[in-house]
Amino acid sequence: MRKIEIKKGIYWVGGIDWNLRSFHGYLTPKGSSYNAYLVVDEKIVLVDTVKHYLFDEMYGRIASLIDPAKIDYIICNHVEMDHSGSLPDLLKICKKAEIIASQNGEKGLLMHYDLDRPVHIVNTGDTVKIGKRSLAFVTMPMVHWPDSMATYIPEEKLLLPNDAFGQHIASCERFDDECEWAIIQREAAKYYANIVLPYGAQVRKALEAVSNLDVEMIAPSHGLIWRTHVKDIVRSYREWAEGRQANKAVIAYDTMWGSTEKIAKAIYDVFEKKGMSASLLNLSGTHISDVMTEVLEAKYICVGSPTLNNGMLPTVAAFLTYMKGLSPRNKTGLAFGSYGWGGQSVDQIENILKETGFTLFEKIKAQYIPKENIISEIFEKLERSLL
Ligand code: FEO
């Protein structure tokens, strides 16, 4: 097993999930990795573990460096099972290892596993000396679980923030400068949009807490390690957490006979005419997690569906449910769609956009197939709204 030394005496010993294609509904076409880190000092420390089915891979990497039974501390930065799933098997081998977690981490661990030992609870500001290095802890509640925390090694200027700054990428490369920046940046944005987005206020707090730390490397628990683009990814997180908006639109819709699509294209033409960027995304072929990546920085979110059986199409309902849960902030919404006789879908979409906290443009409804004069009206109405 190949282990990778990320700093002298500190190794990546994680697992690569090449075949992962869905992370509880978040499409992961590039797979993912679960990054565990081994610090070899007077004390031996493992920071996080991997999903249970990658235990052997992680174990092999650790065993190529040290006798795993000699691990002194296992840091559990986050209880979610992609990082704690190998803990039960590991504890059978690491008889003397002490588990370190936040207070909520202890609670979570006890609700997931029958632990054979107590958990050493740490809070922000606590440190543990491990030889020539020390571990400092920063709790980051709700980034993105109540238990989440970061471990910082000041002597190495190394931050291990678990999910924060992660990306779902499986690769044999380990560092940001070994992959194309545009790809990593896009995957980091997708990760933020689909996992971290509801917790902007908590991210801002966490960024404030780590802003006092001298950091030259950020080693998250998924994807590539940041060593060249540390400032870039921190800046991106700050902007996303502050709800940065680009003058850009997302038009997400589904259609039955092409009429709602005709309206969607008319809406697209307006944004295009205004010189704005717009994405036209048919929800029957675009995954909702990819739509959310576009939503992250878009100011205008237009959602359309025809009326089917007194409601909207299920693809549109799924997207709205998903987006509402992720609570994007500072957006302007527009509901649109065609109908035959009832026309309820557009009102239902508008209600959900309102419940999501969006300010609203006047909705657009068209009966059956919108003729050119109706399309022109739609065009002019939206153009006026964008003035
Ligand atoms: Fe990567 Fe919240 O687990």
PDB file of C-alpha atoms in Angstrom, residues 132-328:
ATOM      1  CA  LYS A 132       7.875  17.720  19.362  1.00  0.00           C
ATOM      2  CA  ARG A 133       4.434  18.563  18.025  1.00  0.00           C
ATOM      3  CA  SER A 134       1.098  19.318  19.619  1.00  0.00           C
ATOM      4  CA  LEU A 135      -2.521  18.990  18.591  1.00  0.00           C
ATOM      5  CA  ALA A 136      -4.840  21.948  19.021  1.00  0.00           C
ATOM      6  CA  PHE A 137      -8.584  21.621  18.597  1.00  0.00           C
ATOM      7  CA  VAL A 138     -11.164  24.002  17.150  1.00  0.00           C
ATOM      8  CA  THR A 139     -14.799  22.964  17.401  1.00  0.00           C
ATOM      9  CA  MET A 140     -16.817  23.820  14.298  1.00  0.00           C
ATOM     10  CA  PRO A 141     -20.409  22.953  15.247  1.00  0.00           C
ATOM     11  CA  MET A 142     -22.691  22.510  12.223  1.00  0.00           C
ATOM     12  CA  VAL A 143     -19.893  22.546   9.694  1.00  0.00           C
ATOM     13  CA  HIS A 144     -21.683  20.373   9.014  1.00  0.00           C
ATOM     14  CA  TRP A 145     -22.749  18.223  12.021  1.00  0.00           C
ATOM     15  CA  PRO A 146     -23.001  19.290  15.693  1.00  0.00           C
ATOM     16  CA  ASP A 147     -19.859  17.287  16.480  1.00  0.00           C
ATOM     17  CA  SER A 148     -17.601  18.647  13.722  1.00  0.00           C
ATOM     18  CA  MET A 149     -14.191  19.945  14.750  1.00  0.00           C
ATOM     19  CA  ALA A 150     -10.784  20.659  13.246  1.00  0.00           C
ATOM     20  CA  THR A 151      -7.404  19.508  14.488  1.00  0.00           C
ATOM     21  CA  TYR A 152      -4.496  21.905  14.032  1.00  0.00           C
ATOM     22  CA  ILE A 153      -0.804  21.115  14.321  1.00  0.00           C
ATOM     23  CA  PRO A 154       0.883  24.500  14.907  1.00  0.00           C
ATOM     24  CA  GLU A 155       4.466  23.246  14.516  1.00  0.00           C
ATOM     25  CA  GLU A 156       3.581  22.124  10.974  1.00  0.00           C
ATOM     26  CA  LYS A 157       1.105  24.934  10.162  1.00  0.00           C
ATOM     27  CA  LEU A 158      -1.237  22.102   9.215  1.00  0.00           C
ATOM     28  CA  LEU A 159      -5.019  22.266   9.538  1.00  0.00           C
ATOM     29  CA  LEU A 160      -7.062  19.050   9.437  1.00  0.00           C
ATOM     30  CA  PRO A 161     -10.649  20.361   9.186  1.00  0.00           C
ATOM     31  CA  ASN A 162     -12.418  17.136   8.171  1.00  0.00           C
ATOM     32  CA  ASP A 163     -15.294  17.828   5.720  1.00  0.00           C
ATOM     33  CA  ALA A 164     -14.647  21.572   5.399  1.00  0.00           C
ATOM     34  CA  PHE A 165     -12.700  22.407   2.222  1.00  0.00           C
ATOM     35  CA  GLY A 166     -13.318  18.866   0.898  1.00  0.00           C
ATOM     36  CA  GLN A 167     -14.134  17.717  -2.624  1.00  0.00           C
ATOM     37  CA  HIS A 168     -15.518  14.392  -3.840  1.00  0.00           C
ATOM     38  CA  ILE A 169     -12.631  13.325  -6.063  1.00  0.00           C
ATOM     39  CA  ALA A 170     -11.004   9.895  -6.246  1.00  0.00           C
ATOM     40  CA  SER A 171      -7.467  10.162  -7.583  1.00  0.00           C
ATOM     41  CA  CYS A 172      -4.009   8.829  -6.992  1.00  0.00           C
ATOM     42  CA  GLU A 173      -2.847  12.438  -6.750  1.00  0.00           C
ATOM     43  CA  ARG A 174      -3.051  13.883  -3.252  1.00  0.00           C
ATOM     44  CA  PHE A 175      -2.270  17.584  -3.649  1.00  0.00           C
ATOM     45  CA  ASP A 176      -4.138  20.481  -5.255  1.00  0.00           C
ATOM     46  CA  ASP A 177      -1.200  21.375  -7.525  1.00  0.00           C
ATOM     47  CA  GLU A 178      -1.167  17.863  -9.007  1.00  0.00           C
ATOM     48  CA  CYS A 179      -4.658  18.294 -10.493  1.00  0.00           C
ATOM     49  CA  GLU A 180      -6.282  20.871 -12.692  1.00  0.00           C
ATOM     50  CA  TRP A 181      -7.334  23.846 -10.557  1.00  0.00           C
ATOM     51  CA  ALA A 182     -10.622  24.345 -12.447  1.00  0.00           C
ATOM     52  CA  ILE A 183     -11.693  20.758 -11.661  1.00  0.00           C
ATOM     53  CA  ILE A 184     -10.814  20.921  -7.963  1.00  0.00           C
ATOM     54  CA  GLN A 185     -12.386  24.350  -7.580  1.00  0.00           C
ATOM     55  CA  ARG A 186     -15.571  23.108  -9.279  1.00  0.00           C
ATOM     56  CA  GLU A 187     -15.745  20.017  -7.045  1.00  0.00           C
ATOM     57  CA  ALA A 188     -15.094  22.119  -3.932  1.00  0.00           C
ATOM     58  CA  ALA A 189     -17.960  24.411  -4.999  1.00  0.00           C
ATOM     59  CA  LYS A 190     -20.225  21.401  -5.582  1.00  0.00           C
ATOM     60  CA  TYR A 191     -19.303  20.075  -2.144  1.00  0.00           C
ATOM     61  CA  TYR A 192     -20.075  23.426  -0.529  1.00  0.00           C
ATOM     62  CA  ALA A 193     -23.375  23.804  -2.433  1.00  0.00           C
ATOM     63  CA  ASN A 194     -24.614  20.327  -1.539  1.00  0.00           C
ATOM     64  CA  ILE A 195     -23.235  19.791   1.981  1.00  0.00           C
ATOM     65  CA  VAL A 196     -22.192  23.039   3.636  1.00  0.00           C
ATOM     66  CA  LEU A 197     -24.578  25.621   2.135  1.00  0.00           C
ATOM     67  CA  PRO A 198     -27.193  25.668   4.957  1.00  0.00           C
ATOM     68  CA  TYR A 199     -24.510  26.583   7.478  1.00  0.00           C
ATOM     69  CA  GLY A 200     -23.090  29.873   6.170  1.00  0.00           C
ATOM     70  CA  ALA A 201     -23.238  31.545   9.593  1.00  0.00           C
ATOM     71  CA  GLN A 202     -21.383  28.645  11.198  1.00  0.00           C
ATOM     72  CA  VAL A 203     -18.792  28.621   8.398  1.00  0.00           C
ATOM     73  CA  ARG A 204     -18.176  32.331   8.995  1.00  0.00           C
ATOM     74  CA  LYS A 205     -17.604  31.575  12.705  1.00  0.00           C
ATOM     75  CA  ALA A 206     -15.266  28.699  11.871  1.00  0.00           C
ATOM     76  CA  LEU A 207     -13.305  30.885   9.416  1.00  0.00           C
ATOM     77  CA  GLU A 208     -12.978  33.514  12.116  1.00  0.00           C
ATOM     78  CA  ALA A 209     -11.675  30.893  14.552  1.00  0.00           C
ATOM     79  CA  VAL A 210      -9.062  29.595  12.112  1.00  0.00           C
ATOM     80  CA  SER A 211      -8.128  33.065  10.833  1.00  0.00           C
ATOM     81  CA  ASN A 212      -5.821  33.445  13.854  1.00  0.00           C
ATOM     82  CA  LEU A 213      -3.968  30.264  12.948  1.00  0.00           C
ATOM     83  CA  ASP A 214      -0.891  30.220  10.774  1.00  0.00           C
ATOM     84  CA  VAL A 215      -1.899  27.713   8.086  1.00  0.00           C
ATOM     85  CA  GLU A 216       0.220  26.655   5.128  1.00  0.00           C
ATOM     86  CA  MET A 217      -1.562  23.381   4.398  1.00  0.00           C
ATOM     87  CA  ILE A 218      -5.215  22.340   4.698  1.00  0.00           C
ATOM     88  CA  ALA A 219      -5.769  18.592   4.623  1.00  0.00           C
ATOM     89  CA  PRO A 220      -9.514  17.884   4.421  1.00  0.00           C
ATOM     90  CA  SER A 221     -11.164  14.492   4.758  1.00  0.00           C
ATOM     91  CA  HIS A 222     -12.234  14.240   1.098  1.00  0.00           C
ATOM     92  CA  GLY A 223     -10.274  14.808  -2.070  1.00  0.00           C
ATOM     93  CA  LEU A 224      -7.104  16.809  -2.589  1.00  0.00           C
ATOM     94  CA  ILE A 225      -4.933  18.465   0.064  1.00  0.00           C
ATOM     95  CA  TRP A 226      -4.565  22.224  -0.301  1.00  0.00           C
ATOM     96  CA  ARG A 227      -0.940  23.374  -0.252  1.00  0.00           C
ATOM     97  CA  THR A 228      -0.732  25.743  -3.242  1.00  0.00           C
ATOM     98  CA  HIS A 229      -4.250  27.167  -3.277  1.00  0.00           C
ATOM     99  CA  VAL A 230      -4.813  27.597   0.488  1.00  0.00           C
ATOM    100  CA  LYS A 231      -5.622  31.307   0.155  1.00  0.00           C
ATOM    101  CA  ASP A 232      -7.848  30.671  -2.859  1.00  0.00           C
ATOM    102  CA  ILE A 233     -10.010  28.039  -1.181  1.00  0.00           C
ATOM    103  CA  VAL A 234     -10.288  30.050   2.047  1.00  0.00           C
ATOM    104  CA  ARG A 235     -11.353  33.083  -0.007  1.00  0.00           C
ATOM    105  CA  SER A 236     -13.923  30.972  -1.865  1.00  0.00           C
ATOM    106  CA  TYR A 237     -15.341  29.641   1.422  1.00  0.00           C
ATOM    107  CA  ARG A 238     -15.556  33.173   2.790  1.00  0.00           C
ATOM    108  CA  GLU A 239     -17.398  34.370  -0.327  1.00  0.00           C
ATOM    109  CA  TRP A 240     -19.775  31.398  -0.364  1.00  0.00           C
ATOM    110  CA  ALA A 241     -20.470  31.783   3.359  1.00  0.00           C
ATOM    111  CA  GLU A 242     -21.220  35.467   2.825  1.00  0.00           C
ATOM    112  CA  GLY A 243     -23.605  34.525   0.009  1.00  0.00           C
ATOM    113  CA  ARG A 244     -21.656  36.039  -2.886  1.00  0.00           C
ATOM    114  CA  GLN A 245     -23.942  36.437  -5.895  1.00  0.00           C
ATOM    115  CA  ALA A 246     -22.888  36.652  -9.503  1.00  0.00           C
ATOM    116  CA  ASN A 247     -25.156  38.438 -11.977  1.00  0.00           C
ATOM    117  CA  LYS A 248     -26.174  35.049 -13.247  1.00  0.00           C
ATOM    118  CA  ALA A 249     -29.368  33.008 -13.667  1.00  0.00           C
ATOM    119  CA  VAL A 250     -30.263  29.349 -13.321  1.00  0.00           C
ATOM    120  CA  ILE A 251     -33.325  28.222 -15.276  1.00  0.00           C
ATOM    121  CA  ALA A 252     -34.294  24.760 -14.006  1.00  0.00           C
ATOM    122  CA  TYR A 253     -37.368  23.155 -15.516  1.00  0.00           C
ATOM    123  CA  ASP A 254     -39.024  20.054 -16.858  1.00  0.00           C
ATOM    124  CA  THR A 255     -41.494  19.881 -19.693  1.00  0.00           C
ATOM    125  CA  MET A 256     -44.219  17.544 -21.057  1.00  0.00           C
ATOM    126  CA  TRP A 257     -44.871  18.701 -24.625  1.00  0.00           C
ATOM    127  CA  GLY A 258     -42.254  21.419 -24.965  1.00  0.00           C
ATOM    128  CA  SER A 259     -44.385  24.408 -23.878  1.00  0.00           C
ATOM    129  CA  THR A 260     -42.680  24.977 -20.513  1.00  0.00           C
ATOM    130  CA  GLU A 261     -39.372  24.549 -22.333  1.00  0.00           C
ATOM    131  CA  LYS A 262     -40.440  27.249 -24.796  1.00  0.00           C
ATOM    132  CA  ILE A 263     -40.989  29.616 -21.840  1.00  0.00           C
ATOM    133  CA  ALA A 264     -37.664  28.537 -20.306  1.00  0.00           C
ATOM    134  CA  LYS A 265     -35.873  29.439 -23.544  1.00  0.00           C
ATOM    135  CA  ALA A 266     -37.636  32.808 -23.694  1.00  0.00           C
ATOM    136  CA  ILE A 267     -36.436  33.489 -20.137  1.00  0.00           C
ATOM    137  CA  TYR A 268     -32.922  32.432 -21.156  1.00  0.00           C
ATOM    138  CA  ASP A 269     -33.058  34.848 -24.130  1.00  0.00           C
ATOM    139  CA  VAL A 270     -33.844  37.733 -21.789  1.00  0.00           C
ATOM    140  CA  PHE A 271     -30.817  37.060 -19.593  1.00  0.00           C
ATOM    141  CA  GLU A 272     -28.671  36.557 -22.680  1.00  0.00           C
ATOM    142  CA  LYS A 273     -29.884  39.845 -24.163  1.00  0.00           C
ATOM    143  CA  LYS A 274     -28.975  41.557 -20.879  1.00  0.00           C
ATOM    144  CA  GLY A 275     -25.449  40.198 -21.245  1.00  0.00           C
ATOM    145  CA  MET A 276     -25.844  37.998 -18.180  1.00  0.00           C
ATOM    146  CA  SER A 277     -24.710  34.441 -17.730  1.00  0.00           C
ATOM    147  CA  ALA A 278     -27.532  31.869 -17.579  1.00  0.00           C
ATOM    148  CA  SER A 279     -27.765  28.066 -17.359  1.00  0.00           C
ATOM    149  CA  LEU A 280     -30.719  26.314 -18.971  1.00  0.00           C
ATOM    150  CA  LEU A 281     -31.089  23.009 -17.133  1.00  0.00           C
ATOM    151  CA  ASN A 282     -33.722  20.390 -17.903  1.00  0.00           C
ATOM    152  CA  LEU A 283     -34.297  18.498 -14.659  1.00  0.00           C
ATOM    153  CA  SER A 284     -35.133  15.290 -16.494  1.00  0.00           C
ATOM    154  CA  GLY A 285     -31.473  15.047 -17.499  1.00  0.00           C
ATOM    155  CA  THR A 286     -29.566  17.212 -15.019  1.00  0.00           C
ATOM    156  CA  HIS A 287     -28.983  15.918 -11.508  1.00  0.00           C
ATOM    157  CA  ILE A 288     -30.245  18.150  -8.714  1.00  0.00           C
ATOM    158  CA  SER A 289     -26.819  18.170  -7.066  1.00  0.00           C
ATOM    159  CA  ASP A 290     -25.332  19.614 -10.277  1.00  0.00           C
ATOM    160  CA  VAL A 291     -28.098  22.201 -10.443  1.00  0.00           C
ATOM    161  CA  MET A 292     -27.210  23.246  -6.875  1.00  0.00           C
ATOM    162  CA  THR A 293     -23.609  23.907  -7.947  1.00  0.00           C
ATOM    163  CA  GLU A 294     -25.007  26.430 -10.426  1.00  0.00           C
ATOM    164  CA  VAL A 295     -27.414  27.844  -7.822  1.00  0.00           C
ATOM    165  CA  LEU A 296     -24.543  28.533  -5.374  1.00  0.00           C
ATOM    166  CA  GLU A 297     -23.426  31.772  -7.005  1.00  0.00           C
ATOM    167  CA  ALA A 298     -26.500  32.645  -9.102  1.00  0.00           C
ATOM    168  CA  LYS A 299     -28.637  35.641  -8.221  1.00  0.00           C
ATOM    169  CA  TYR A 300     -31.744  34.564 -10.151  1.00  0.00           C
ATOM    170  CA  ILE A 301     -33.328  31.130  -9.801  1.00  0.00           C
ATOM    171  CA  CYS A 302     -36.126  30.427 -12.301  1.00  0.00           C
ATOM    172  CA  VAL A 303     -38.066  27.176 -11.841  1.00  0.00           C
ATOM    173  CA  GLY A 304     -40.626  25.856 -14.281  1.00  0.00           C
ATOM    174  CA  SER A 305     -43.048  22.988 -14.588  1.00  0.00           C
ATOM    175  CA  PRO A 306     -46.216  22.236 -16.495  1.00  0.00           C
ATOM    176  CA  THR A 307     -49.224  21.152 -14.452  1.00  0.00           C
ATOM    177  CA  LEU A 308     -49.695  17.402 -14.186  1.00  0.00           C
ATOM    178  CA  ASN A 309     -52.560  15.978 -12.098  1.00  0.00           C
ATOM    179  CA  ASN A 310     -53.049  19.289 -10.274  1.00  0.00           C
ATOM    180  CA  GLY A 311     -49.371  19.573  -9.348  1.00  0.00           C
ATOM    181  CA  MET A 312     -45.873  19.980 -10.714  1.00  0.00           C
ATOM    182  CA  LEU A 313     -43.751  17.275 -12.345  1.00  0.00           C
ATOM    183  CA  PRO A 314     -41.982  15.038  -9.769  1.00  0.00           C
ATOM    184  CA  THR A 315     -38.535  16.036 -11.093  1.00  0.00           C
ATOM    185  CA  VAL A 316     -39.287  19.675 -10.285  1.00  0.00           C
ATOM    186  CA  ALA A 317     -40.793  18.788  -6.895  1.00  0.00           C
ATOM    187  CA  ALA A 318     -37.634  16.816  -6.024  1.00  0.00           C
ATOM    188  CA  PHE A 319     -35.404  19.739  -6.971  1.00  0.00           C
ATOM    189  CA  LEU A 320     -37.445  22.241  -4.959  1.00  0.00           C
ATOM    190  CA  THR A 321     -37.475  19.975  -1.885  1.00  0.00           C
ATOM    191  CA  TYR A 322     -33.710  19.547  -2.160  1.00  0.00           C
ATOM    192  CA  MET A 323     -32.998  23.240  -2.728  1.00  0.00           C
ATOM    193  CA  LYS A 324     -35.308  24.318   0.109  1.00  0.00           C
ATOM    194  CA  GLY A 325     -33.396  22.048   2.512  1.00  0.00           C
ATOM    195  CA  LEU A 326     -30.095  23.619   1.444  1.00  0.00           C
ATOM    196  CA  SER A 327     -31.520  27.136   2.101  1.00  0.00           C
ATOM    197  CA  PRO A 328     -29.644  29.283  -0.421  1.00  0.00           C
TER     198      PRO A 328
END
